[in-house]
Amino acid sequence: MKITYLDGKRLYYAFLSGAKEVIANKKELNRINLFPVADGDTGSNLSRTLSIVGSEAVKDDSLTVTLNSMGDAALRGAIGNSGIIFAQFINGLKNSIDRAESVNVSKFAQAVDNAVNYTYQGINNPVEGTILTVMKDWADSLKKLKNRSSDFAEVMEESLISASSSLENTKNQLAVLREADVVDSGAQAFVLFLEGIVGFIKTGDLKDLKINSTAKIEIAQEEEIGKETEIKYRYCTEAYLENLEIEIPALREKLSDLGDSLIVAGDRSKLRVHIHTSNPPEFFIKLNKFATILDQKADDMLLQQAVKYNRKTEIAVLTDSIADFPEEYRDQHQVHLLPLNILLAGTNYLDKVTIDSKNFFDIIDEAEEYPSSAQPAVKKIEDQLNYLAEHYDSIIAITVSAKMSGTYDNLTKAAENVKKENEELKIEVIDSKTNSGAEGLLVMEAVEKIEAGKSFEEAVSYLKSIREKLYIYVSVSDFKYMVRGGRVSPLKGKLAGFLNLKPIISIDREGNGIAFATAFSKKGNFKKIKSILEDHQSENGIKRFAVVHGDDLERAKRYLESFRELLDIEVEFLEPISPIVAMNAGRGSTAVALLEK
């Protein structure tokens, strides 16, 4: 039967059919992902983007109503280069079809051409030989075919041939693709999307058109293609914004010096910004001056590439951002980070990722409303676990004390959900029953056992057995942070300030924070902590220790030197505390964490 119009319902089902093809080939798209960075996530990002659009789109007779819902959902859910390019294209279509119930082939071809031009406008430096080129060649084909036939099925099938030819040519346009003899991953995804649409239009088959983000097909096991390349900018960083106060070209100019792969999709009312940068905190500080930030993310492409080409073990180690230990150690041993949330001045930042310790105390000292923290959402955790499941046989996740945060509970729920879809996957969520530097020491123990060849079960058993040997003692310098954070009443805070009390905070064996001791000066606190360490050393011995601090490096160094001499062992690390820990411990706080023998 001849199909001469495209309305909202037909578009809705065509979209679902196209999305299914992309999602089914997620693994292969990840495998051939080499440009702009070989981080192996194009398939995952596009699957997530299309899943969200498919689940939130409105199935309406009106083409305008359906497209508007798709455009809004695409901006909310888009992630990754290709995902945001898809979102820009969908919004370009939305803008090109003004209050139309349906369109014919000719009007559709014109709308696609406009949408491709709109997509190019959103990208700072468009690169040919990518999804952009295939979109453009497909649009050119539609313009040529619109005068030959009024049948959507015929025109779409013919135009798919041009898109497929353009896809094959991508390997000749980019050196990295030519060397590996593969096509561009994003471009491949777009052709798969078109194939799904053509399949639906030709058959009208509505069976099994529910999008399932975990849908899979079996593909032949092949060696990884490509090779590790130098990554100039570490983080694939994105923000979902509203109410932009400056023009989009002006925003692009203000952000362009922070990295590359800059894409701005949408309009001033709602938009998504993507950039590859080594400094996500600076990126978000700039954005916050010009718009309301609704959502943000920053994926570590350096770690993703290392895992793709040089995975160290078959067991992934995941920990939350409250665990304090060196970033260099995290990089060297491929430890994965789950950031907690910090709500500051109406914006939700990602601890240690989009907000860091640098200048954090200046920020909170000037804030009218003290920041608050929250555990990651279950869905966000599921996304990270699904990524790890694609690359590892099992996962050990170490969290801050369950008595202090809901992170353990949410991670446990997310793990249960992920394992329902992958019954062979082993995930163990371990409550460290501590935080900060002590949690960091537990992470290091996990890494060492796994790299020494211990099995998943052996490593889990060992980590659980040493939790009660972990201790942390925090010398708090200023009560005002605990008062503003709600941990201490204003009256007690005033009294402590009047008496110049300097508490030592610790964590009991159940994971609860406790006031362990009190002195009347920083020097008195140091002496008490030194005495505590002597007791640990004489009773059981100390295997390793670390020092962390809240913007008081000089004091932390004195702790380090003194305790290194006292214990006759080298310190594991000297690190600033995470922003979330800093909210309660405060400026000037210094802590020693230890693991007994």
PDB file of N, CA, C and O in Angstrom, residues 395-462:
ATOM      1  N   ILE A 395      32.055  -7.243  39.814  1.00  0.00           N
ATOM      2  CA  ILE A 395      32.224  -5.889  40.325  1.00  0.00           C
ATOM      3  C   ILE A 395      32.216  -5.912  41.847  1.00  0.00           C
ATOM      4  O   ILE A 395      31.325  -6.512  42.466  1.00  0.00           O
ATOM      5  N   ILE A 396      33.208  -5.260  42.457  1.00  0.00           N
ATOM      6  CA  ILE A 396      33.211  -5.031  43.902  1.00  0.00           C
ATOM      7  C   ILE A 396      33.037  -3.534  44.118  1.00  0.00           C
ATOM      8  O   ILE A 396      33.850  -2.733  43.650  1.00  0.00           O
ATOM      9  N   ALA A 397      31.953  -3.158  44.796  1.00  0.00           N
ATOM     10  CA  ALA A 397      31.659  -1.748  45.050  1.00  0.00           C
ATOM     11  C   ALA A 397      31.833  -1.466  46.542  1.00  0.00           C
ATOM     12  O   ALA A 397      31.259  -2.169  47.379  1.00  0.00           O
ATOM     13  N   ILE A 398      32.607  -0.462  46.876  1.00  0.00           N
ATOM     14  CA  ILE A 398      32.886  -0.096  48.269  1.00  0.00           C
ATOM     15  C   ILE A 398      32.277   1.271  48.542  1.00  0.00           C
ATOM     16  O   ILE A 398      32.560   2.235  47.830  1.00  0.00           O
ATOM     17  N   THR A 399      31.437   1.349  49.582  1.00  0.00           N
ATOM     18  CA  THR A 399      30.729   2.597  49.860  1.00  0.00           C
ATOM     19  C   THR A 399      31.073   3.170  51.227  1.00  0.00           C
ATOM     20  O   THR A 399      31.571   2.471  52.114  1.00  0.00           O
ATOM     21  N   VAL A 400      30.750   4.447  51.375  1.00  0.00           N
ATOM     22  CA  VAL A 400      30.805   5.100  52.673  1.00  0.00           C
ATOM     23  C   VAL A 400      29.855   4.379  53.626  1.00  0.00           C
ATOM     24  O   VAL A 400      28.926   3.683  53.190  1.00  0.00           O
ATOM     25  N   SER A 401      30.071   4.528  54.918  1.00  0.00           N
ATOM     26  CA  SER A 401      29.225   3.874  55.919  1.00  0.00           C
ATOM     27  C   SER A 401      27.735   4.068  55.630  1.00  0.00           C
ATOM     28  O   SER A 401      27.274   5.181  55.366  1.00  0.00           O
ATOM     29  N   ALA A 402      26.999   2.972  55.673  1.00  0.00           N
ATOM     30  CA  ALA A 402      25.552   3.025  55.443  1.00  0.00           C
ATOM     31  C   ALA A 402      24.835   3.844  56.510  1.00  0.00           C
ATOM     32  O   ALA A 402      23.711   4.300  56.302  1.00  0.00           O
ATOM     33  N   LYS A 403      25.474   4.041  57.654  1.00  0.00           N
ATOM     34  CA  LYS A 403      24.881   4.851  58.724  1.00  0.00           C
ATOM     35  C   LYS A 403      24.989   6.346  58.406  1.00  0.00           C
ATOM     36  O   LYS A 403      24.310   7.162  59.031  1.00  0.00           O
ATOM     37  N   MET A 404      25.834   6.684  57.457  1.00  0.00           N
ATOM     38  CA  MET A 404      26.072   8.090  57.135  1.00  0.00           C
ATOM     39  C   MET A 404      25.423   8.535  55.825  1.00  0.00           C
ATOM     40  O   MET A 404      25.284   9.733  55.578  1.00  0.00           O
ATOM     41  N   SER A 405      25.087   7.584  54.970  1.00  0.00           N
ATOM     42  CA  SER A 405      24.577   7.925  53.647  1.00  0.00           C
ATOM     43  C   SER A 405      23.709   6.789  53.120  1.00  0.00           C
ATOM     44  O   SER A 405      23.901   5.625  53.489  1.00  0.00           O
ATOM     45  N   GLY A 406      22.795   7.138  52.215  1.00  0.00           N
ATOM     46  CA  GLY A 406      21.968   6.124  51.569  1.00  0.00           C
ATOM     47  C   GLY A 406      22.634   5.518  50.348  1.00  0.00           C
ATOM     48  O   GLY A 406      22.012   4.750  49.612  1.00  0.00           O
ATOM     49  N   THR A 407      23.915   5.843  50.117  1.00  0.00           N
ATOM     50  CA  THR A 407      24.617   5.337  48.934  1.00  0.00           C
ATOM     51  C   THR A 407      24.651   3.811  48.913  1.00  0.00           C
ATOM     52  O   THR A 407      24.433   3.184  47.865  1.00  0.00           O
ATOM     53  N   TYR A 408      24.924   3.197  50.058  1.00  0.00           N
ATOM     54  CA  TYR A 408      24.975   1.731  50.122  1.00  0.00           C
ATOM     55  C   TYR A 408      23.630   1.127  49.717  1.00  0.00           C
ATOM     56  O   TYR A 408      23.576   0.189  48.907  1.00  0.00           O
ATOM     57  N   ASP A 409      22.541   1.662  50.245  1.00  0.00           N
ATOM     58  CA  ASP A 409      21.218   1.128  49.926  1.00  0.00           C
ATOM     59  C   ASP A 409      20.898   1.292  48.445  1.00  0.00           C
ATOM     60  O   ASP A 409      20.391   0.358  47.804  1.00  0.00           O
ATOM     61  N   ASN A 410      21.185   2.466  47.883  1.00  0.00           N
ATOM     62  CA  ASN A 410      20.882   2.693  46.466  1.00  0.00           C
ATOM     63  C   ASN A 410      21.754   1.834  45.553  1.00  0.00           C
ATOM     64  O   ASN A 410      21.292   1.335  44.522  1.00  0.00           O
ATOM     65  N   LEU A 411      23.006   1.661  45.949  1.00  0.00           N
ATOM     66  CA  LEU A 411      23.891   0.819  45.145  1.00  0.00           C
ATOM     67  C   LEU A 411      23.427  -0.638  45.188  1.00  0.00           C
ATOM     68  O   LEU A 411      23.447  -1.350  44.187  1.00  0.00           O
ATOM     69  N   THR A 412      22.963  -1.062  46.352  1.00  0.00           N
ATOM     70  CA  THR A 412      22.455  -2.435  46.492  1.00  0.00           C
ATOM     71  C   THR A 412      21.221  -2.647  45.611  1.00  0.00           C
ATOM     72  O   THR A 412      21.098  -3.673  44.927  1.00  0.00           O
ATOM     73  N   LYS A 413      20.312  -1.674  45.617  1.00  0.00           N
ATOM     74  CA  LYS A 413      19.112  -1.772  44.769  1.00  0.00           C
ATOM     75  C   LYS A 413      19.495  -1.804  43.297  1.00  0.00           C
ATOM     76  O   LYS A 413      18.957  -2.600  42.514  1.00  0.00           O
ATOM     77  N   ALA A 414      20.407  -0.921  42.913  1.00  0.00           N
ATOM     78  CA  ALA A 414      20.837  -0.874  41.516  1.00  0.00           C
ATOM     79  C   ALA A 414      21.492  -2.187  41.101  1.00  0.00           C
ATOM     80  O   ALA A 414      21.249  -2.695  40.001  1.00  0.00           O
ATOM     81  N   ALA A 415      22.314  -2.755  41.985  1.00  0.00           N
ATOM     82  CA  ALA A 415      22.979  -4.027  41.684  1.00  0.00           C
ATOM     83  C   ALA A 415      21.959  -5.146  41.481  1.00  0.00           C
ATOM     84  O   ALA A 415      22.095  -5.973  40.570  1.00  0.00           O
ATOM     85  N   GLU A 416      20.935  -5.165  42.308  1.00  0.00           N
ATOM     86  CA  GLU A 416      19.882  -6.183  42.163  1.00  0.00           C
ATOM     87  C   GLU A 416      19.182  -6.042  40.818  1.00  0.00           C
ATOM     88  O   GLU A 416      18.890  -7.038  40.145  1.00  0.00           O
ATOM     89  N   ASN A 417      18.890  -4.814  40.417  1.00  0.00           N
ATOM     90  CA  ASN A 417      18.218  -4.584  39.136  1.00  0.00           C
ATOM     91  C   ASN A 417      19.090  -5.000  37.957  1.00  0.00           C
ATOM     92  O   ASN A 417      18.600  -5.607  36.995  1.00  0.00           O
ATOM     93  N   VAL A 418      20.368  -4.676  38.023  1.00  0.00           N
ATOM     94  CA  VAL A 418      21.281  -5.022  36.935  1.00  0.00           C
ATOM     95  C   VAL A 418      21.458  -6.540  36.836  1.00  0.00           C
ATOM     96  O   VAL A 418      21.504  -7.109  35.737  1.00  0.00           O
ATOM     97  N   LYS A 419      21.550  -7.202  37.977  1.00  0.00           N
ATOM     98  CA  LYS A 419      21.745  -8.659  37.969  1.00  0.00           C
ATOM     99  C   LYS A 419      20.522  -9.401  37.435  1.00  0.00           C
ATOM    100  O   LYS A 419      20.647 -10.532  36.961  1.00  0.00           O
ATOM    101  N   LYS A 420      19.353  -8.793  37.499  1.00  0.00           N
ATOM    102  CA  LYS A 420      18.160  -9.427  36.928  1.00  0.00           C
ATOM    103  C   LYS A 420      18.305  -9.598  35.417  1.00  0.00           C
ATOM    104  O   LYS A 420      17.783 -10.542  34.843  1.00  0.00           O
ATOM    105  N   GLU A 421      18.995  -8.665  34.799  1.00  0.00           N
ATOM    106  CA  GLU A 421      19.196  -8.708  33.354  1.00  0.00           C
ATOM    107  C   GLU A 421      20.472  -9.465  32.978  1.00  0.00           C
ATOM    108  O   GLU A 421      20.679  -9.779  31.817  1.00  0.00           O
ATOM    109  N   ASN A 422      21.333  -9.702  33.948  1.00  0.00           N
ATOM    110  CA  ASN A 422      22.602 -10.382  33.679  1.00  0.00           C
ATOM    111  C   ASN A 422      22.894 -11.303  34.853  1.00  0.00           C
ATOM    112  O   ASN A 422      23.649 -10.967  35.763  1.00  0.00           O
ATOM    113  N   GLU A 423      22.284 -12.471  34.835  1.00  0.00           N
ATOM    114  CA  GLU A 423      22.347 -13.376  35.984  1.00  0.00           C
ATOM    115  C   GLU A 423      23.751 -13.900  36.255  1.00  0.00           C
ATOM    116  O   GLU A 423      24.059 -14.299  37.375  1.00  0.00           O
ATOM    117  N   GLU A 424      24.604 -13.914  35.242  1.00  0.00           N
ATOM    118  CA  GLU A 424      25.958 -14.427  35.438  1.00  0.00           C
ATOM    119  C   GLU A 424      26.889 -13.401  36.083  1.00  0.00           C
ATOM    120  O   GLU A 424      27.955 -13.749  36.578  1.00  0.00           O
ATOM    121  N   LEU A 425      26.479 -12.161  36.075  1.00  0.00           N
ATOM    122  CA  LEU A 425      27.320 -11.097  36.629  1.00  0.00           C
ATOM    123  C   LEU A 425      27.349 -11.176  38.156  1.00  0.00           C
ATOM    124  O   LEU A 425      26.314 -11.283  38.806  1.00  0.00           O
ATOM    125  N   LYS A 426      28.527 -11.069  38.717  1.00  0.00           N
ATOM    126  CA  LYS A 426      28.682 -11.057  40.175  1.00  0.00           C
ATOM    127  C   LYS A 426      28.969  -9.634  40.630  1.00  0.00           C
ATOM    128  O   LYS A 426      29.905  -8.999  40.154  1.00  0.00           O
ATOM    129  N   ILE A 427      28.134  -9.138  41.548  1.00  0.00           N
ATOM    130  CA  ILE A 427      28.327  -7.805  42.121  1.00  0.00           C
ATOM    131  C   ILE A 427      28.236  -7.919  43.640  1.00  0.00           C
ATOM    132  O   ILE A 427      27.282  -8.496  44.163  1.00  0.00           O
ATOM    133  N   GLU A 428      29.207  -7.375  44.335  1.00  0.00           N
ATOM    134  CA  GLU A 428      29.166  -7.328  45.790  1.00  0.00           C
ATOM    135  C   GLU A 428      29.299  -5.866  46.226  1.00  0.00           C
ATOM    136  O   GLU A 428      30.248  -5.174  45.847  1.00  0.00           O
ATOM    137  N   VAL A 429      28.325  -5.399  46.996  1.00  0.00           N
ATOM    138  CA  VAL A 429      28.369  -4.049  47.530  1.00  0.00           C
ATOM    139  C   VAL A 429      28.815  -4.139  48.990  1.00  0.00           C
ATOM    140  O   VAL A 429      28.146  -4.778  49.806  1.00  0.00           O
ATOM    141  N   ILE A 430      29.929  -3.511  49.313  1.00  0.00           N
ATOM    142  CA  ILE A 430      30.522  -3.615  50.645  1.00  0.00           C
ATOM    143  C   ILE A 430      30.395  -2.288  51.378  1.00  0.00           C
ATOM    144  O   ILE A 430      30.871  -1.251  50.897  1.00  0.00           O
ATOM    145  N   ASP A 431      29.735  -2.314  52.503  1.00  0.00           N
ATOM    146  CA  ASP A 431      29.656  -1.150  53.384  1.00  0.00           C
ATOM    147  C   ASP A 431      30.989  -1.049  54.127  1.00  0.00           C
ATOM    148  O   ASP A 431      31.322  -1.915  54.934  1.00  0.00           O
ATOM    149  N   SER A 432      31.749   0.009  53.853  1.00  0.00           N
ATOM    150  CA  SER A 432      33.069   0.144  54.479  1.00  0.00           C
ATOM    151  C   SER A 432      32.962   0.420  55.977  1.00  0.00           C
ATOM    152  O   SER A 432      33.920   0.248  56.713  1.00  0.00           O
ATOM    153  N   LYS A 433      31.784   0.897  56.415  1.00  0.00           N
ATOM    154  CA  LYS A 433      31.553   1.293  57.806  1.00  0.00           C
ATOM    155  C   LYS A 433      32.500   2.406  58.248  1.00  0.00           C
ATOM    156  O   LYS A 433      32.780   2.572  59.436  1.00  0.00           O
ATOM    157  N   THR A 434      32.968   3.174  57.269  1.00  0.00           N
ATOM    158  CA  THR A 434      33.847   4.310  57.570  1.00  0.00           C
ATOM    159  C   THR A 434      33.729   5.329  56.456  1.00  0.00           C
ATOM    160  O   THR A 434      32.766   5.274  55.662  1.00  0.00           O
ATOM    161  N   ASN A 435      34.660   6.258  56.358  1.00  0.00           N
ATOM    162  CA  ASN A 435      34.604   7.245  55.282  1.00  0.00           C
ATOM    163  C   ASN A 435      35.997   7.797  54.995  1.00  0.00           C
ATOM    164  O   ASN A 435      36.998   7.365  55.571  1.00  0.00           O
ATOM    165  N   SER A 436      36.067   8.746  54.079  1.00  0.00           N
ATOM    166  CA  SER A 436      37.252   9.533  53.783  1.00  0.00           C
ATOM    167  C   SER A 436      38.512   8.675  53.590  1.00  0.00           C
ATOM    168  O   SER A 436      38.505   7.715  52.826  1.00  0.00           O
ATOM    169  N   GLY A 437      39.593   9.027  54.287  1.00  0.00           N
ATOM    170  CA  GLY A 437      40.854   8.326  54.098  1.00  0.00           C
ATOM    171  C   GLY A 437      40.810   6.867  54.486  1.00  0.00           C
ATOM    172  O   GLY A 437      41.493   6.029  53.877  1.00  0.00           O
ATOM    173  N   ALA A 438      39.990   6.519  55.493  1.00  0.00           N
ATOM    174  CA  ALA A 438      39.884   5.111  55.897  1.00  0.00           C
ATOM    175  C   ALA A 438      39.202   4.295  54.808  1.00  0.00           C
ATOM    176  O   ALA A 438      39.592   3.155  54.521  1.00  0.00           O
ATOM    177  N   GLU A 439      38.179   4.863  54.187  1.00  0.00           N
ATOM    178  CA  GLU A 439      37.539   4.184  53.056  1.00  0.00           C
ATOM    179  C   GLU A 439      38.525   4.042  51.899  1.00  0.00           C
ATOM    180  O   GLU A 439      38.550   3.018  51.214  1.00  0.00           O
ATOM    181  N   GLY A 440      39.356   5.073  51.703  1.00  0.00           N
ATOM    182  CA  GLY A 440      40.384   4.999  50.674  1.00  0.00           C
ATOM    183  C   GLY A 440      41.371   3.873  50.910  1.00  0.00           C
ATOM    184  O   GLY A 440      41.791   3.188  49.972  1.00  0.00           O
ATOM    185  N   LEU A 441      41.746   3.644  52.173  1.00  0.00           N
ATOM    186  CA  LEU A 441      42.645   2.526  52.492  1.00  0.00           C
ATOM    187  C   LEU A 441      42.004   1.183  52.170  1.00  0.00           C
ATOM    188  O   LEU A 441      42.679   0.256  51.699  1.00  0.00           O
ATOM    189  N   LEU A 442      40.699   1.071  52.385  1.00  0.00           N
ATOM    190  CA  LEU A 442      40.000  -0.178  52.065  1.00  0.00           C
ATOM    191  C   LEU A 442      39.981  -0.407  50.555  1.00  0.00           C
ATOM    192  O   LEU A 442      40.146  -1.542  50.085  1.00  0.00           O
ATOM    193  N   VAL A 443      39.802   0.658  49.795  1.00  0.00           N
ATOM    194  CA  VAL A 443      39.844   0.545  48.333  1.00  0.00           C
ATOM    195  C   VAL A 443      41.217   0.049  47.883  1.00  0.00           C
ATOM    196  O   VAL A 443      41.324  -0.828  47.018  1.00  0.00           O
ATOM    197  N   MET A 444      42.272   0.569  48.490  1.00  0.00           N
ATOM    198  CA  MET A 444      43.619   0.145  48.121  1.00  0.00           C
ATOM    199  C   MET A 444      43.846  -1.322  48.458  1.00  0.00           C
ATOM    200  O   MET A 444      44.498  -2.053  47.697  1.00  0.00           O
ATOM    201  N   GLU A 445      43.298  -1.769  49.575  1.00  0.00           N
ATOM    202  CA  GLU A 445      43.391  -3.194  49.928  1.00  0.00           C
ATOM    203  C   GLU A 445      42.674  -4.043  48.878  1.00  0.00           C
ATOM    204  O   GLU A 445      43.154  -5.119  48.498  1.00  0.00           O
ATOM    205  N   ALA A 446      41.522  -3.576  48.422  1.00  0.00           N
ATOM    206  CA  ALA A 446      40.770  -4.317  47.398  1.00  0.00           C
ATOM    207  C   ALA A 446      41.588  -4.444  46.119  1.00  0.00           C
ATOM    208  O   ALA A 446      41.696  -5.536  45.540  1.00  0.00           O
ATOM    209  N   VAL A 447      42.164  -3.349  45.681  1.00  0.00           N
ATOM    210  CA  VAL A 447      42.960  -3.349  44.459  1.00  0.00           C
ATOM    211  C   VAL A 447      44.123  -4.322  44.575  1.00  0.00           C
ATOM    212  O   VAL A 447      44.394  -5.118  43.662  1.00  0.00           O
ATOM    213  N   GLU A 448      44.818  -4.280  45.706  1.00  0.00           N
ATOM    214  CA  GLU A 448      46.004  -5.119  45.863  1.00  0.00           C
ATOM    215  C   GLU A 448      45.658  -6.601  45.872  1.00  0.00           C
ATOM    216  O   GLU A 448      46.374  -7.423  45.296  1.00  0.00           O
ATOM    217  N   LYS A 449      44.568  -6.961  46.511  1.00  0.00           N
ATOM    218  CA  LYS A 449      44.165  -8.372  46.540  1.00  0.00           C
ATOM    219  C   LYS A 449      43.774  -8.848  45.144  1.00  0.00           C
ATOM    220  O   LYS A 449      44.120  -9.960  44.730  1.00  0.00           O
ATOM    221  N   ILE A 450      43.023  -8.021  44.422  1.00  0.00           N
ATOM    222  CA  ILE A 450      42.575  -8.414  43.084  1.00  0.00           C
ATOM    223  C   ILE A 450      43.759  -8.526  42.135  1.00  0.00           C
ATOM    224  O   ILE A 450      43.881  -9.487  41.371  1.00  0.00           O
ATOM    225  N   GLU A 451      44.668  -7.544  42.192  1.00  0.00           N
ATOM    226  CA  GLU A 451      45.825  -7.585  41.297  1.00  0.00           C
ATOM    227  C   GLU A 451      46.801  -8.692  41.678  1.00  0.00           C
ATOM    228  O   GLU A 451      47.613  -9.123  40.847  1.00  0.00           O
ATOM    229  N   ALA A 452      46.710  -9.179  42.921  1.00  0.00           N
ATOM    230  CA  ALA A 452      47.545 -10.310  43.341  1.00  0.00           C
ATOM    231  C   ALA A 452      46.952 -11.644  42.886  1.00  0.00           C
ATOM    232  O   ALA A 452      47.545 -12.700  43.125  1.00  0.00           O
ATOM    233  N   GLY A 453      45.774 -11.591  42.255  1.00  0.00           N
ATOM    234  CA  GLY A 453      45.184 -12.808  41.703  1.00  0.00           C
ATOM    235  C   GLY A 453      44.122 -13.459  42.562  1.00  0.00           C
ATOM    236  O   GLY A 453      43.667 -14.573  42.252  1.00  0.00           O
ATOM    237  N   LYS A 454      43.690 -12.800  43.642  1.00  0.00           N
ATOM    238  CA  LYS A 454      42.640 -13.378  44.471  1.00  0.00           C
ATOM    239  C   LYS A 454      41.334 -13.430  43.686  1.00  0.00           C
ATOM    240  O   LYS A 454      41.039 -12.561  42.874  1.00  0.00           O
ATOM    241  N   SER A 455      40.536 -14.453  43.948  1.00  0.00           N
ATOM    242  CA  SER A 455      39.246 -14.593  43.274  1.00  0.00           C
ATOM    243  C   SER A 455      38.262 -13.561  43.812  1.00  0.00           C
ATOM    244  O   SER A 455      38.510 -12.914  44.849  1.00  0.00           O
ATOM    245  N   PHE A 456      37.154 -13.395  43.121  1.00  0.00           N
ATOM    246  CA  PHE A 456      36.107 -12.478  43.560  1.00  0.00           C
ATOM    247  C   PHE A 456      35.683 -12.815  44.987  1.00  0.00           C
ATOM    248  O   PHE A 456      35.614 -11.925  45.854  1.00  0.00           O
ATOM    249  N   GLU A 457      35.416 -14.083  45.261  1.00  0.00           N
ATOM    250  CA  GLU A 457      34.946 -14.503  46.578  1.00  0.00           C
ATOM    251  C   GLU A 457      36.010 -14.284  47.651  1.00  0.00           C
ATOM    252  O   GLU A 457      35.707 -13.837  48.761  1.00  0.00           O
ATOM    253  N   GLU A 458      37.265 -14.563  47.311  1.00  0.00           N
ATOM    254  CA  GLU A 458      38.350 -14.375  48.276  1.00  0.00           C
ATOM    255  C   GLU A 458      38.529 -12.889  48.617  1.00  0.00           C
ATOM    256  O   GLU A 458      38.717 -12.524  49.787  1.00  0.00           O
ATOM    257  N   ALA A 459      38.462 -12.045  47.594  1.00  0.00           N
ATOM    258  CA  ALA A 459      38.635 -10.607  47.819  1.00  0.00           C
ATOM    259  C   ALA A 459      37.505 -10.049  48.675  1.00  0.00           C
ATOM    260  O   ALA A 459      37.741  -9.272  49.608  1.00  0.00           O
ATOM    261  N   VAL A 460      36.270 -10.463  48.386  1.00  0.00           N
ATOM    262  CA  VAL A 460      35.112  -9.985  49.154  1.00  0.00           C
ATOM    263  C   VAL A 460      35.227 -10.408  50.613  1.00  0.00           C
ATOM    264  O   VAL A 460      35.019  -9.610  51.531  1.00  0.00           O
ATOM    265  N   SER A 461      35.560 -11.661  50.831  1.00  0.00           N
ATOM    266  CA  SER A 461      35.683 -12.181  52.192  1.00  0.00           C
ATOM    267  C   SER A 461      36.758 -11.428  52.973  1.00  0.00           C
ATOM    268  O   SER A 461      36.566 -11.063  54.138  1.00  0.00           O
ATOM    269  N   TYR A 462      37.888 -11.177  52.310  1.00  0.00           N
ATOM    270  CA  TYR A 462      38.992 -10.482  52.974  1.00  0.00           C
ATOM    271  C   TYR A 462      38.585  -9.048  53.345  1.00  0.00           C
ATOM    272  O   TYR A 462      38.830  -8.592  54.465  1.00  0.00           O
TER     273      TYR A 462
END
